[in-house]
Amino acid sequence: MFRTALLRSARCLAQAAPRAQAPIARSAFPSTFVQRNAAPSFSVPSIRFYSAHAGLSQEEVQGRILDLLKNFDKVSDESKLSPNSHFTNDLGLDSLDTVEVVMAIEEEFSIEIPDKEADAIHSVDQAVQYILSQPDGEKIFQVICWAVH
């Protein structure tokens, strides 16, 4: 995450750096093509805004996981969905479906769950607790780069 922010900053600085242009000889172009009163070009240095909120609440994580499961086509009975739902016992998902759910959770929260820890996630509660236990689980860094030439 930090490396990505550094690369974006470096790219923005490179774009915003003033470029030296060779003067154009007047004799090369007719006078109709030469701009006489052109506004001087200028550049604004890159501006970075970092915004990182404290993290997600348990209710927000739970809601996102339950919404993910509602949209999962192998969940046959949505009435059994609750914060305490077990993937196999309550929702009728097999082991392959559980792996797909964990992969969808990884994509939803932009994290990578190691295989050993992913094998231990079998319910909504376990998934919520895993997401909340991650230090970089849902920190958002926004990099806004403005370069005016």
Coordinates of C-alpha atoms in Angstrom, one line a residue:
M1 CA 0.0 0.0 0.0
F2 CA 2.8 2.4 1.0
R3 CA 4.8 1.5 -2.1
T4 CA 1.8 2.2 -4.3
A5 CA 1.4 5.6 -2.8
L6 CA 5.1 6.4 -3.3
L7 CA 4.9 5.3 -7.0
R8 CA 1.8 7.4 -7.6
S9 CA 3.5 10.4 -5.9
A10 CA 6.6 10.0 -8.1
R11 CA 4.4 9.7 -11.2
C12 CA 2.5 12.9 -10.3
L13 CA 5.8 14.8 -9.7
A14 CA 7.1 13.6 -13.0
Q15 CA 4.0 14.8 -14.8
A16 CA 4.0 18.2 -12.9
A17 CA 7.7 18.9 -13.5
P18 CA 8.2 21.9 -15.9
R19 CA 9.4 20.8 -19.3
A20 CA 11.9 22.8 -21.2
Q21 CA 11.0 23.4 -24.8
A22 CA 13.3 24.4 -27.6
P23 CA 12.4 27.8 -29.0
I24 CA 10.6 27.6 -32.4
A25 CA 12.3 29.5 -35.1
R26 CA 10.0 32.1 -36.6
S27 CA 11.2 31.5 -40.1
A28 CA 10.1 27.9 -39.9
F29 CA 6.4 28.7 -39.6
P30 CA 4.4 31.4 -41.4
S31 CA 3.2 34.2 -39.1
T32 CA -0.4 32.9 -39.1
F33 CA 0.7 29.7 -37.2
V34 CA 2.7 31.5 -34.5
Q35 CA 0.9 32.5 -31.3
R36 CA 2.1 35.9 -30.4
N37 CA 0.2 36.5 -27.1
A38 CA 0.0 32.9 -25.8
A39 CA -0.5 32.5 -22.1
P40 CA 2.5 31.3 -20.3
S41 CA 2.3 27.7 -19.2
F42 CA 2.7 26.9 -15.6
S43 CA 2.4 23.9 -13.4
V44 CA 1.1 23.4 -10.0
P45 CA 3.0 21.0 -7.8
S46 CA 1.4 17.7 -7.0
I47 CA -1.0 17.8 -4.1
R48 CA -1.5 14.6 -2.1
F49 CA -4.4 14.0 0.2
Y50 CA -4.3 11.0 2.4
S51 CA -7.5 10.0 4.1
A52 CA -7.6 7.0 6.4
H53 CA -10.5 6.4 8.6
A54 CA -10.3 4.4 11.8
G55 CA -11.6 1.3 10.2
L56 CA -14.9 -0.5 9.8
S57 CA -17.4 -1.2 12.5
Q58 CA -18.6 -4.7 13.2
E59 CA -22.1 -3.9 11.9
E60 CA -20.7 -2.6 8.6
V61 CA -18.5 -5.6 8.1
Q62 CA -21.4 -7.9 9.0
G63 CA -23.7 -6.1 6.6
R64 CA -21.3 -6.3 3.7
I65 CA -20.7 -10.0 4.3
L66 CA -24.4 -10.7 4.5
D67 CA -25.1 -8.7 1.3
L68 CA -22.3 -10.7 -0.4
L69 CA -24.0 -14.0 0.7
K70 CA -27.4 -12.8 -0.4
N71 CA -26.0 -12.2 -3.9
F72 CA -24.2 -15.6 -3.9
D73 CA -26.2 -17.8 -6.2
K74 CA -25.6 -21.1 -4.3
V75 CA -27.3 -19.8 -1.1
S76 CA -30.8 -21.4 -1.6
D77 CA -32.6 -20.0 1.5
E78 CA -32.0 -16.4 2.3
S79 CA -34.2 -16.5 5.4
K80 CA -31.5 -18.6 7.1
L81 CA -28.9 -15.8 6.7
S82 CA -28.0 -14.2 10.0
P83 CA -24.8 -13.0 11.7
N84 CA -24.5 -16.5 13.3
S85 CA -25.0 -18.4 10.0
H86 CA -22.7 -21.4 9.4
F87 CA -21.8 -21.8 5.7
T88 CA -22.3 -25.6 5.7
N89 CA -24.8 -26.3 8.4
D90 CA -27.2 -23.4 7.9
L91 CA -26.7 -22.3 4.3
G92 CA -26.0 -25.7 2.7
L93 CA -22.7 -24.8 1.1
D94 CA -20.1 -27.4 0.4
S95 CA -16.3 -27.0 0.8
L96 CA -15.8 -25.6 -2.7
D97 CA -18.6 -23.1 -2.2
T98 CA -17.0 -22.0 1.1
V99 CA -13.7 -21.4 -0.6
E100 CA -15.6 -19.3 -3.2
V101 CA -17.3 -17.3 -0.4
V102 CA -13.9 -16.6 1.3
M103 CA -12.4 -15.5 -2.1
A104 CA -15.4 -13.2 -2.5
I105 CA -14.8 -11.8 1.0
E106 CA -11.1 -11.2 0.0
E107 CA -12.2 -9.2 -3.0
E108 CA -14.9 -7.3 -1.1
F109 CA -12.5 -6.1 1.6
S110 CA -9.3 -5.9 -0.6
I111 CA -7.3 -8.2 1.6
E112 CA -5.5 -11.5 1.1
I113 CA -6.4 -14.3 3.5
P114 CA -3.7 -17.0 3.8
D115 CA -4.9 -20.5 3.0
K116 CA -4.3 -21.7 6.6
E117 CA -6.5 -19.0 8.0
A118 CA -9.1 -19.3 5.2
D119 CA -9.6 -22.9 6.1
A120 CA -10.7 -21.8 9.6
I121 CA -13.5 -19.5 8.3
H122 CA -16.8 -21.4 8.3
S123 CA -19.3 -18.9 9.4
V124 CA -20.3 -15.2 9.1
D125 CA -19.1 -14.6 12.7
Q126 CA -15.6 -16.0 12.0
A127 CA -15.3 -14.0 8.8
V128 CA -16.3 -10.8 10.6
Q129 CA -13.8 -11.5 13.4
Y130 CA -11.0 -12.1 10.9
I131 CA -11.7 -8.9 9.0
L132 CA -11.8 -6.9 12.2
S133 CA -8.6 -8.4 13.4
Q134 CA -6.6 -7.3 10.4
P135 CA -4.6 -4.1 10.9
D136 CA -4.7 -3.0 7.3
G137 CA -8.1 -4.5 6.6
E138 CA -9.9 -1.5 5.3
K139 CA -7.7 1.5 5.4
I140 CA -8.3 3.7 2.4
F141 CA -5.5 5.9 1.1
Q142 CA -6.7 8.3 -1.5
V143 CA -4.1 9.9 -3.7
I144 CA -5.3 12.8 -5.7
C145 CA -2.8 14.2 -8.1
W146 CA -3.4 17.5 -9.9
A147 CA -1.1 18.7 -12.6
V148 CA -2.0 21.8 -14.6
H149 CA 0.1 22.5 -17.6

